[in-house]
Tab-separated table of C-alpha atoms and ligand atoms in Angstrom:
chain	number	residue	atom	x	y	z
A	300	MET	CA	0.000	0.000	0.000
A	301	SER	CA	1.483	3.362	-0.909
A	302	LYS	CA	2.604	5.501	2.020
A	303	LYS	CA	0.312	8.480	2.755
A	304	LYS	CA	2.017	11.658	1.529
A	305	LYS	CA	3.123	13.704	4.533
A	306	ASP	CA	2.447	17.425	4.845
A	307	TRP	CA	5.887	19.045	5.018
A	308	LYS	CA	4.900	21.689	7.571
A	309	THR	CA	3.458	19.130	9.982
A	310	GLU	CA	6.446	16.829	9.481
A	311	LYS	CA	8.881	19.692	10.031
A	312	GLU	CA	7.224	20.757	13.273
A	313	ARG	CA	7.201	17.165	14.501
A	314	LEU	CA	10.858	16.559	13.690
A	315	MET	CA	11.973	19.832	15.260
A	316	ARG	CA	10.495	18.741	18.573
A	317	LEU	CA	12.324	15.382	18.702
A	318	GLU	CA	15.333	14.755	20.942
A	319	LEU	CA	18.447	13.445	19.200
A	320	GLU	CA	17.931	9.779	20.021
A	321	GLU	CA	14.322	9.923	18.830
A	322	ARG	CA	15.350	11.768	15.694
A	323	ARG	CA	18.055	9.202	14.937
A	324	LYS	CA	15.421	6.516	14.640
A	325	GLU	CA	13.916	8.462	11.757
A	326	TYR	CA	17.063	8.773	9.635
A	327	ARG	CA	16.566	7.101	6.302
A	328	ARG	CA	20.125	5.811	6.550
A	329	GLN	CA	21.423	4.403	9.815
A	330	ASP	CA	25.060	4.430	8.662
A	331	PHE	CA	25.292	8.120	9.565
A	332	ILE	CA	28.529	9.774	10.720
A	333	SER	CA	28.286	11.750	13.959
A	334	LEU	CA	30.450	14.839	14.392
A	335	ASP	CA	32.673	13.253	17.044
A	336	LYS	CA	33.740	10.708	14.426
A	337	ILE	CA	35.111	13.429	12.146
A	338	PRO	CA	38.549	14.655	13.284
A	339	THR	CA	39.299	18.367	13.242
A	340	TRP	CA	42.109	19.593	11.049
A	341	ARG	CA	44.277	19.942	14.148
A	342	GLU	CA	43.480	16.423	15.357
A	343	GLU	CA	44.423	15.021	11.966
A	344	ASN	CA	47.744	16.864	12.109
A	345	GLY	CA	48.063	16.100	15.811
A	346	SER	CA	47.747	12.374	15.172
A	347	ASN	CA	50.541	12.655	12.599
A	348	ASP	CA	52.603	14.896	14.842
A	349	LYS	CA	52.227	12.447	17.747
A	350	GLU	CA	53.687	9.776	15.469
A	351	GLU	CA	56.576	12.153	14.769
A	352	GLY	CA	57.120	12.667	18.519
A	353	LYS	CA	55.429	16.092	18.641
A	354	VAL	CA	52.505	16.895	20.917
A	355	LEU	CA	50.323	19.802	19.949
A	356	LYS	CA	48.833	22.109	22.558
A	357	SER	CA	45.100	21.700	22.155
A	358	GLY	CA	43.922	25.195	21.338
A	359	ARG	CA	40.593	26.675	20.331
A	360	GLY	CA	42.166	27.894	17.164
A	361	ILE	CA	40.656	27.837	13.747
A	362	ASN	CA	42.142	24.384	13.189
A	363	ASP	CA	39.771	23.042	15.833
A	364	LYS	CA	36.829	24.363	13.823
A	365	VAL	CA	37.437	22.884	10.378
A	366	SER	CA	37.606	19.353	8.958
A	367	LEU	CA	38.255	17.716	5.623
A	368	TYR	CA	36.006	14.743	4.913
A	369	LYS	CA	35.866	12.631	1.759
A	370	GLY	CA	32.544	10.939	1.228
A	371	ASP	CA	28.802	11.328	0.910
A	372	ILE	CA	27.483	14.531	2.479
A	373	THR	CA	24.048	12.955	3.070
A	374	VAL	CA	25.330	10.771	5.931
A	375	LEU	CA	26.840	13.595	7.983
A	376	GLU	CA	25.066	14.294	11.275
A	377	VAL	CA	25.569	18.046	11.510
A	378	ASP	CA	23.232	20.990	12.079
A	379	ALA	CA	23.098	21.667	8.342
A	380	ILE	CA	24.476	20.373	5.070
A	381	VAL	CA	24.754	22.724	2.129
A	382	ASN	CA	23.167	21.736	-1.158
A	383	ALA	CA	24.612	22.862	-4.503
A	384	ALA	CA	21.202	23.586	-5.962
A	385	ASN	CA	19.879	25.243	-9.103
A	386	PRO	CA	17.723	28.387	-9.170
A	387	SER	CA	14.486	26.389	-9.192
A	388	LEU	CA	15.370	24.602	-5.913
A	389	LEU	CA	13.392	21.659	-7.286
A	390	GLY	CA	16.248	19.169	-7.236
A	391	GLY	CA	18.253	17.716	-10.078
A	392	GLY	CA	21.322	15.537	-10.167
A	393	GLY	CA	24.722	15.516	-8.557
A	394	VAL	CA	24.787	16.336	-4.856
A	395	ASP	CA	21.383	18.022	-5.267
A	396	GLY	CA	19.898	14.735	-6.440
A	397	CYS	CA	21.554	12.793	-3.596
A	398	ILE	CA	20.275	15.181	-0.944
A	399	HIS	CA	16.709	15.173	-2.243
A	400	LYS	CA	16.716	11.416	-2.527
A	401	ALA	CA	18.042	10.957	1.004
A	402	ALA	CA	15.773	13.599	2.557
A	403	GLY	CA	12.513	12.374	1.065
A	404	SER	CA	9.642	14.094	-0.704
A	405	CYS	CA	8.929	16.625	2.057
A	406	LEU	CA	12.157	18.372	1.077
A	407	TYR	CA	10.886	18.877	-2.451
A	408	ASP	CA	7.564	20.175	-1.118
A	409	GLU	CA	9.201	22.697	1.222
A	410	CYS	CA	11.601	23.800	-1.538
A	411	HIS	CA	8.619	24.280	-3.835
A	412	SER	CA	7.224	26.789	-1.340
A	413	LEU	CA	10.389	28.893	-1.442
A	414	ASN	CA	9.925	30.165	-5.015
A	415	GLY	CA	13.488	29.548	-6.144
A	416	CYS	CA	16.803	31.070	-5.187
A	417	ASP	CA	19.098	33.488	-6.955
A	418	THR	CA	22.744	32.672	-7.749
A	419	GLY	CA	24.942	33.373	-4.739
A	420	LYS	CA	21.999	33.457	-2.349
A	421	ALA	CA	20.971	30.773	0.159
A	422	LYS	CA	17.733	29.436	1.625
A	423	ILE	CA	17.179	26.967	4.435
A	424	THR	CA	14.806	24.041	4.873
A	425	CYS	CA	14.357	21.148	7.251
A	426	GLY	CA	16.541	18.068	6.654
A	427	TYR	CA	13.623	15.607	7.052
A	428	ASP	CA	14.960	12.036	6.665
A	429	LEU	CA	18.587	13.220	6.619
A	430	PRO	CA	20.867	13.050	9.681
A	431	ALA	CA	21.409	16.791	9.124
A	432	ARG	CA	18.695	18.790	10.851
A	433	TYR	CA	18.625	21.389	8.103
A	434	VAL	CA	19.599	21.794	4.450
A	435	ILE	CA	20.951	25.136	3.270
A	436	HIS	CA	20.344	25.427	-0.467
A	437	THR	CA	22.671	27.721	-2.348
A	438	VAL	CA	23.037	28.284	-6.074
A	439	GLY	CA	26.559	28.486	-7.407
A	440	PRO	CA	27.633	30.255	-10.597
A	441	VAL	CA	27.571	28.384	-13.883
A	442	ALA	CA	31.228	28.887	-14.744
A	443	ARG	CA	31.717	26.472	-17.658
A	444	GLY	CA	35.464	26.550	-17.067
A	445	HIS	CA	35.586	30.378	-17.088
A	446	VAL	CA	36.347	32.159	-13.806
A	447	GLY	CA	35.839	35.912	-13.956
A	448	PRO	CA	35.034	38.432	-11.180
A	449	THR	CA	31.323	37.612	-11.394
A	450	GLU	CA	31.852	33.895	-10.956
A	451	LYS	CA	34.305	34.457	-8.096
A	452	ASN	CA	31.955	36.866	-6.304
A	453	ASP	CA	28.968	34.596	-6.757
A	454	LEU	CA	30.813	31.563	-5.380
A	455	THR	CA	32.153	33.594	-2.451
A	456	SER	CA	28.600	34.738	-1.729
A	457	CYS	CA	27.399	31.138	-1.661
A	458	TYR	CA	29.722	30.355	1.255
A	459	GLN	CA	29.113	33.681	3.042
A	460	ASN	CA	25.326	33.534	2.743
A	461	SER	CA	25.241	29.896	3.793
A	462	LEU	CA	27.285	30.656	6.923
A	463	ARG	CA	25.179	33.707	7.665
A	464	LEU	CA	21.967	31.694	7.357
A	465	LEU	CA	23.473	28.986	9.575
A	466	THR	CA	24.231	31.365	12.436
A	467	GLU	CA	21.017	33.360	12.000
A	468	ASN	CA	19.265	30.090	12.826
A	469	ASN	CA	21.478	29.474	15.878
A	470	LEU	CA	23.216	26.549	14.196
A	471	SER	CA	26.964	26.000	14.422
A	472	THR	CA	28.037	22.861	12.545
A	473	VAL	CA	27.860	22.683	8.760
A	474	ALA	CA	29.187	20.639	5.843
A	475	PHE	CA	29.878	22.093	2.393
A	476	PRO	CA	30.195	20.151	-0.857
A	477	CYS	CA	32.440	21.528	-3.608
A	478	ILE	CA	29.866	24.000	-4.886
A	479	SER	CA	29.722	24.607	-8.658
A	480	THR	CA	32.613	22.256	-9.466
A	481	GLY	CA	30.413	19.572	-10.974
A	482	ILE	CA	28.030	20.236	-13.817
A	483	TYR	CA	28.373	24.007	-13.350
A	484	GLY	CA	31.986	23.668	-14.408
A	485	PHE	CA	33.845	25.839	-11.896
A	486	PRO	CA	37.489	24.671	-11.982
A	487	ASN	CA	38.282	22.660	-8.864
A	488	ASP	CA	41.421	24.480	-7.744
A	489	PRO	CA	40.155	28.083	-7.740
A	490	ALA	CA	36.857	26.884	-6.261
A	491	ALA	CA	38.726	25.285	-3.350
A	492	GLU	CA	40.770	28.474	-2.885
A	493	ILE	CA	37.554	30.514	-2.638
A	494	ALA	CA	35.857	28.019	-0.330
A	495	LEU	CA	38.774	27.765	2.116
A	496	ASN	CA	39.634	31.464	2.238
A	497	THR	CA	36.011	32.590	2.522
A	498	VAL	CA	35.308	30.163	5.359
A	499	LYS	CA	38.575	31.035	7.127
A	500	SER	CA	37.813	34.771	7.012
A	501	TRP	CA	34.264	34.181	8.175
A	502	ILE	CA	35.344	32.081	11.181
A	503	GLU	CA	38.009	34.639	12.119
A	504	GLU	CA	35.306	37.325	12.152
A	505	ASN	CA	32.759	35.140	13.971
A	506	PRO	CA	34.861	32.782	16.135
A	507	ASP	CA	32.180	32.135	18.734
A	508	LYS	CA	29.443	31.338	16.247
A	509	ILE	CA	31.025	28.331	14.593
A	510	THR	CA	31.746	24.940	16.111
A	511	ARG	CA	32.717	23.096	12.926
A	512	VAL	CA	32.851	23.598	9.168
A	513	ILE	CA	33.389	20.375	7.261
A	514	PHE	CA	34.695	20.521	3.710
A	515	CYS	CA	33.024	17.442	2.268
A	516	VAL	CA	34.749	16.372	-0.933
A	517	PHE	CA	33.526	13.558	-3.115
A	518	LEU	CA	36.295	13.118	-5.671
A	519	GLU	CA	39.880	12.101	-5.002
A	520	THR	CA	40.936	15.076	-7.114
A	521	ASP	CA	39.240	17.489	-4.748
A	522	PHE	CA	40.586	15.650	-1.704
A	523	GLY	CA	44.133	16.177	-2.945
A	524	ILE	CA	43.515	19.856	-3.725
A	525	TYR	CA	41.873	20.579	-0.357
A	526	LYS	CA	44.484	18.682	1.648
A	527	LYS	CA	47.325	20.617	0.027
A	528	LYS	CA	45.631	24.005	0.360
A	529	MET	CA	44.460	23.430	3.939
A	530	SER	CA	48.032	22.639	5.000
A	531	VAL	CA	48.924	26.166	3.893
A	532	ILE	CA	45.750	28.126	4.669
A	533	PHE	CA	45.152	26.486	8.061
A	534	GLN	CA	48.784	26.578	9.229
A	535	ASP	CA	48.913	25.466	12.844
A	536	ASN	CA	50.490	28.635	14.215
A	537	ASP	CA	48.911	28.470	17.686
A	538	THR	CA	50.634	25.302	18.776
A	539	GLU	CA	53.511	24.590	21.091
A	540	VAL	CA	55.738	21.833	19.828
A	541	ALA	CA	56.687	19.711	22.893
A	542	GLU	CA	59.878	18.472	21.282
A	543	GLU	CA	62.403	19.960	18.888
A	544	GLN	CA	61.368	19.504	15.262
A	545	PRO	CA	64.021	17.379	13.515
A	546	LYS	CA	66.706	19.724	12.086
A	547	GLY	CA	65.882	21.095	8.588
A	548	ASP	CA	62.551	19.342	8.490
A	549	ASP	CA	60.108	22.169	7.811
A	550	THR	CA	57.609	20.189	5.775
A	551	PRO	CA	54.093	20.955	6.988
A	552	PRO	CA	52.528	17.978	8.792
A	553	SER	CA	50.924	15.653	6.267
A	554	THR	CA	47.444	14.406	7.040
A	555	LYS	CA	45.830	11.035	6.740
A	556	SER	CA	42.781	10.843	4.584
A	557	THR	CA	39.449	11.023	6.381
A	558	THR	CA	37.423	8.641	4.362
A	559	MET	CA	34.290	6.633	4.858
A	560	GLU	CA	36.202	3.500	5.888
A	561	ASP	CA	37.925	5.416	8.745
A	562	ASN	CA	34.547	5.883	10.328
A	563	GLU	CA	32.716	2.795	9.129
A	564	ASP	CA	33.633	0.789	12.279
A	565	SER	CA	31.891	3.359	14.430
A	566	ASN	CA	28.628	2.595	12.678
A	567	LYS	CA	29.156	-1.155	12.108
A	568	GLY	CA	26.158	-3.244	12.842
A	569	LYS	CA	23.670	-0.392	12.539
A	570	GLU	CA	20.577	-1.836	10.905
A	571	GLU	CA	19.773	-0.488	7.454
A	572	THR	CA	16.158	0.735	7.663
A	573	GLY	CA	13.733	1.984	5.083
A	574	ASP	CA	13.749	1.353	1.371
A	575	ASP	CA	17.152	2.871	0.949
A	576	GLU	CA	19.203	1.395	-1.910
A	577	GLU	CA	22.421	0.803	0.004
A	578	GLY	CA	25.408	2.355	-1.679
A	579	ASP	CA	23.411	4.613	-3.966
A	580	ASN	CA	25.443	7.527	-2.817
A	581	ASP	CA	28.408	5.663	-1.479
A	582	PRO	CA	31.368	7.288	-3.234
A	583	GLY	CA	33.437	4.142	-2.975
A	584	GLN	CA	36.685	4.123	-1.099
A	585	ASN	CA	39.768	5.947	-2.156
A	586	GLU	CA	38.940	6.491	-5.797
A	587	ASP	CA	37.307	9.053	-7.917
A	588	VAL	CA	33.719	8.151	-8.494
A	589	GLU	CA	31.899	8.966	-11.675
A	590	MET	CA	28.331	9.849	-10.804
A	591	GLU	CA	25.721	8.610	-13.217
A	592	SER	CA	24.026	11.943	-12.843
A	593	GLN	CA	27.266	13.657	-13.778
A	594	PRO	CA	27.567	12.685	-17.438
A	595	PRO	CA	31.016	11.848	-18.821
A	596	GLU	CA	33.164	14.752	-20.052
A	597	GLU	CA	31.787	15.024	-23.590
A	598	ASN	CA	28.175	15.036	-22.367
A	599	ILE	CA	28.998	17.678	-19.767
A	600	GLU	CA	30.105	19.848	-22.685
A	601	ASN	CA	26.698	19.332	-24.370
A	602	LYS	CA	24.921	19.863	-21.065
A	603	GLU	CA	26.947	22.992	-20.502
A	604	GLU	CA	26.069	24.162	-24.007
A	605	ASP	CA	22.446	23.553	-23.043
A	606	GLN	CA	22.930	25.551	-19.892
A	607	GLU	CA	24.694	28.347	-21.761
A	608	MET	CA	24.470	31.227	-19.302
A	609	THR	CA	23.446	34.262	-21.305
A	610	LYS	CA	23.354	36.883	-18.612
A	611	ASP	CA	22.150	39.693	-20.872
A	612	GLU	CA	19.320	37.566	-22.326
A	613	ASN	CA	18.254	36.445	-18.904
A	614	LYS	CA	19.244	39.485	-16.902
A	615	GLU	CA	16.020	40.639	-15.317
A	616	GLU	CA	15.396	42.469	-12.101
A	617	ASP	CA	14.926	40.177	-9.129
A	618	VAL	CA	11.205	40.133	-8.647
A	619	ASP	CA	10.415	40.997	-5.053
A	620	ILE	CA	8.008	38.207	-4.367
A	621	THR	CA	6.712	39.460	-1.040
A	622	ASP	CA	3.716	41.271	-2.521
A	623	LYS	CA	3.464	39.090	-5.613
A	624	ASP	CA	3.338	35.600	-4.155
A	625	GLU	CA	2.844	36.229	-0.492
A	626	ASP	CA	0.237	33.513	-0.103
A	627	LYS	CA	2.590	31.141	-1.907
A	628	ASN	CA	5.720	32.168	-0.060
A	629	PRO	CA	5.455	31.385	3.698
A	630	ASN	CA	8.444	33.622	4.304
A	631	SER	CA	7.040	36.818	2.856
A	632	ASP	CA	7.254	39.826	5.184
A	633	LYS	CA	3.481	39.978	5.550
A	634	ASP	CA	3.430	36.431	6.880
A	635	ALA	CA	6.638	36.879	8.837
A	636	SER	CA	5.065	36.250	12.233
A	637	LYS	CA	3.091	33.258	10.965
A	638	ALA	CA	6.134	32.003	9.113
A	639	GLU	CA	8.270	32.302	12.241
A	640	GLU	CA	5.910	30.097	14.254
A	641	GLU	CA	5.767	27.518	11.555
A	642	GLN	CA	9.339	27.650	10.491
A	643	PRO	CA	12.034	28.352	13.116
A	644	ALA	CA	14.350	28.925	10.215
A	645	THR	CA	14.515	32.260	8.469
A	646	GLN	CA	15.572	32.912	4.929
A	647	THR	CA	18.221	35.371	3.787
A	648	GLU	CA	17.333	38.798	5.046
A	649	ASP	CA	16.506	40.344	1.695
A	650	ASN	CA	14.169	37.531	0.802
A	651	THR	CA	14.019	38.590	-2.820
A	652	ALA	CA	14.578	35.583	-4.926
A	653	THR	CA	14.414	34.381	-8.443
A	654	VAL	CA	10.826	33.920	-9.426
A	655	GLU	CA	10.172	30.175	-9.564
A	656	MET	CA	11.185	28.421	-12.746
A	657	GLU	CA	7.863	27.461	-14.300
A	658	ALA	CA	7.984	24.247	-16.285
A	659	ASP	CA	7.195	26.249	-19.408
A	660	GLY	CA	10.004	28.679	-18.527
A	661	SER	CA	7.462	31.533	-18.695
A	662	GLU	CA	8.617	33.285	-15.533
A	663	ASN	CA	12.279	32.909	-15.049
A	664	THR	CA	14.902	35.321	-13.912
A	665	GLY	CA	17.478	32.631	-13.215
A	666	THR	CA	20.964	32.872	-14.567
A	667	ILE	CA	20.347	29.871	-16.793
A	668	SER	CA	17.999	30.219	-19.757
A	669	ALA	CA	14.509	28.906	-19.129
A	670	GLU	CA	14.704	26.423	-21.952
A	671	ASP	CA	17.926	24.943	-20.655
A	672	MET	CA	16.931	24.859	-17.020
A	673	LYS	CA	13.610	23.390	-18.057
A	674	ASP	CA	15.494	20.346	-19.365
A	675	VAL	CA	17.490	20.074	-16.178
A	676	VAL	CA	14.639	20.699	-13.828
A	677	GLU	CA	11.759	19.026	-15.712
A	678	SER	CA	13.237	15.630	-15.055
A	679	SER	CA	13.184	16.377	-11.372
A	680	GLU	CA	9.836	18.180	-11.220
A	681	GLU	CA	8.214	15.438	-9.141
A	682	PRO	CA	10.032	13.942	-6.101
A	683	ASN	CA	9.883	10.402	-7.396
A	684	SER	CA	11.300	11.426	-10.745
A	685	ILE	CA	14.501	12.861	-9.238
A	686	PRO	CA	17.289	10.951	-10.929
A	687	THR	CA	19.052	8.641	-8.497
A	688	VAL	CA	22.777	9.064	-8.265
A	689	SER	CA	24.593	5.802	-8.637
A	690	THR	CA	28.359	5.786	-8.684
A	691	GLN	CA	30.872	3.536	-10.333
A	692	SER	CA	34.308	3.616	-8.778
A	693	LYS	CA	36.578	4.888	-11.499
A	694	ASP	CA	40.027	6.394	-11.600
A	695	SER	CA	38.950	9.312	-13.670
A	696	GLY	CA	40.024	12.540	-11.975
A	697	GLY	CA	37.658	15.443	-11.544
A	698	LYS	CA	37.334	17.964	-14.333
A	699	LYS	CA	40.702	19.378	-15.294
A	700	GLU	CA	41.051	23.135	-15.374
B	2041	LIG	N1	25.346	16.350	-12.472
B	2041	LIG	C1	24.251	16.375	-13.259
B	2041	LIG	O1	24.109	15.717	-14.267
B	2041	LIG	C2	23.159	17.287	-12.820
B	2041	LIG	C3	21.963	17.307	-13.524
B	2041	LIG	C4	21.011	18.175	-13.092
B	2041	LIG	C5	21.289	18.960	-11.999
B	2041	LIG	N2	22.454	18.891	-11.338
B	2041	LIG	C6	22.848	19.641	-10.193
B	2041	LIG	O2	23.952	20.404	-10.680
B	2041	LIG	C7	23.664	21.762	-10.662
B	2041	LIG	C8	24.646	22.380	-9.709
B	2041	LIG	O3	25.943	22.132	-10.250
B	2041	LIG	P1	27.152	21.970	-9.246
B	2041	LIG	O4	28.381	21.801	-10.061
B	2041	LIG	O5	27.096	23.066	-8.238
B	2041	LIG	O6	26.781	20.634	-8.438
B	2041	LIG	P2	27.145	19.110	-8.720
B	2041	LIG	O7	27.122	18.808	-10.168
B	2041	LIG	O8	26.301	18.315	-7.831
B	2041	LIG	O9	28.702	18.973	-8.203
B	2041	LIG	C9	29.124	19.593	-6.983
B	2041	LIG	C10	30.105	18.690	-6.242
B	2041	LIG	O10	29.372	17.770	-5.432
B	2041	LIG	C11	29.991	16.513	-5.527
B	2041	LIG	N3	29.025	15.493	-5.084
B	2041	LIG	C12	28.179	14.753	-5.829
B	2041	LIG	N4	27.462	13.926	-5.032
B	2041	LIG	C13	27.872	14.158	-3.752
B	2041	LIG	C14	27.551	13.614	-2.485
B	2041	LIG	N5	26.631	12.635	-2.340
B	2041	LIG	N6	28.174	14.093	-1.386
B	2041	LIG	C15	29.104	15.067	-1.496
B	2041	LIG	N7	29.464	15.629	-2.662
B	2041	LIG	C16	28.863	15.163	-3.786
B	2041	LIG	C17	30.442	16.446	-6.956
B	2041	LIG	O11	31.444	15.462	-7.111
B	2041	LIG	C18	31.004	17.842	-7.128
B	2041	LIG	O12	32.316	17.872	-6.600
B	2041	LIG	C19	22.226	21.887	-10.227
B	2041	LIG	O13	21.411	22.005	-11.372
B	2041	LIG	C20	21.933	20.588	-9.547
B	2041	LIG	O14	20.573	20.208	-9.659
B	2041	LIG	C21	23.411	18.067	-11.729
């Protein structure tokens, strides 16, 4: 018998009232990773340094607030995971498809009520069946291999607005995927540079608001890039080395990879519940994984052609939807009080957003032409039509610059 479709508002209110142990019983996947199983950047270095006879003073520095994790973002038990969405917020493929699939259909329904999201902006919803309590949806720039000031600013805004939304909702642990580096074609290296430096600056300006930011990479390529950059950007300069560093050895501490298998033992034996296809999102072990939803190189080209961003053609004023769709948008100013009761979360303060991508593309101020986004979004219009992401372990690296 088909399950009765849940009302997202009722489900959200119910979930928000649950204590952790009660909530854990509702996770669609029981092989979740709790925060204490993810070492901080300092702990990773510390464990290496201990091996090399050095003991690090445990500080409350920035290195205690960041982590590098390689694996599926949908299993992370944090306050919020960030979704690399598209302007429609109606799901798609890649990490967007994984998150929607793991969260369940209520996520789609709540997203549908948000009337889209502009590039660089962020909106927050409940996490539903995910171990993450919330999902912060942000829309990265469609770079197609080209990184100009606009693309850089938009990607920087994705991280800033996501962190701002996190703390505005009194949340303090978050995981980011590599926004825009998949089908949107932002080169991996500059994207990592922007992600790491933006997050570092933000934590330095708001040290007491953040407990942990996890950089969740999926591809071996990104893991290598992040590990190298983090060793430089998150230098451990607030430590006291207990013993002399071997003469002439000034190499920064290397780090061991934080991968799914490191943490698997901690969740061994947890029963798989629900109709989850085990391994749908499992990125495999230490290899690049080619996601079905991320077509091979040549197709990405075609897809990118399809998603040709023609800013001037599409450039339209953001439509302030508060007076236009207030009954549709639970977060419009007029309904602010009602919205606050129903939804503890708030949206970005300006609350203007791209008018929702209609299937026929009639009203669309997104940065991707209606026709193109229609193709991308149409396939994911209904929750059960969201393409599943299955991965084959493959040595192919991520997109080269
Ligand atoms: N890949 C596709 O074929 C496809 C199709 C339609 C829509 N989308 C999605 O792609 C667009 C956004 O592009 P994007 O480059 O920002 O996102 P993306 O294409 O999802 O790639 C972003 C990053 O997320 C990584 N990733 C994929 N799955 C996971 C996972 N389970 N956990 C952690 N990381 C993961 C992926 O390897 C890449 O590094 C949106 O339209 C969205 O709906 C993708």
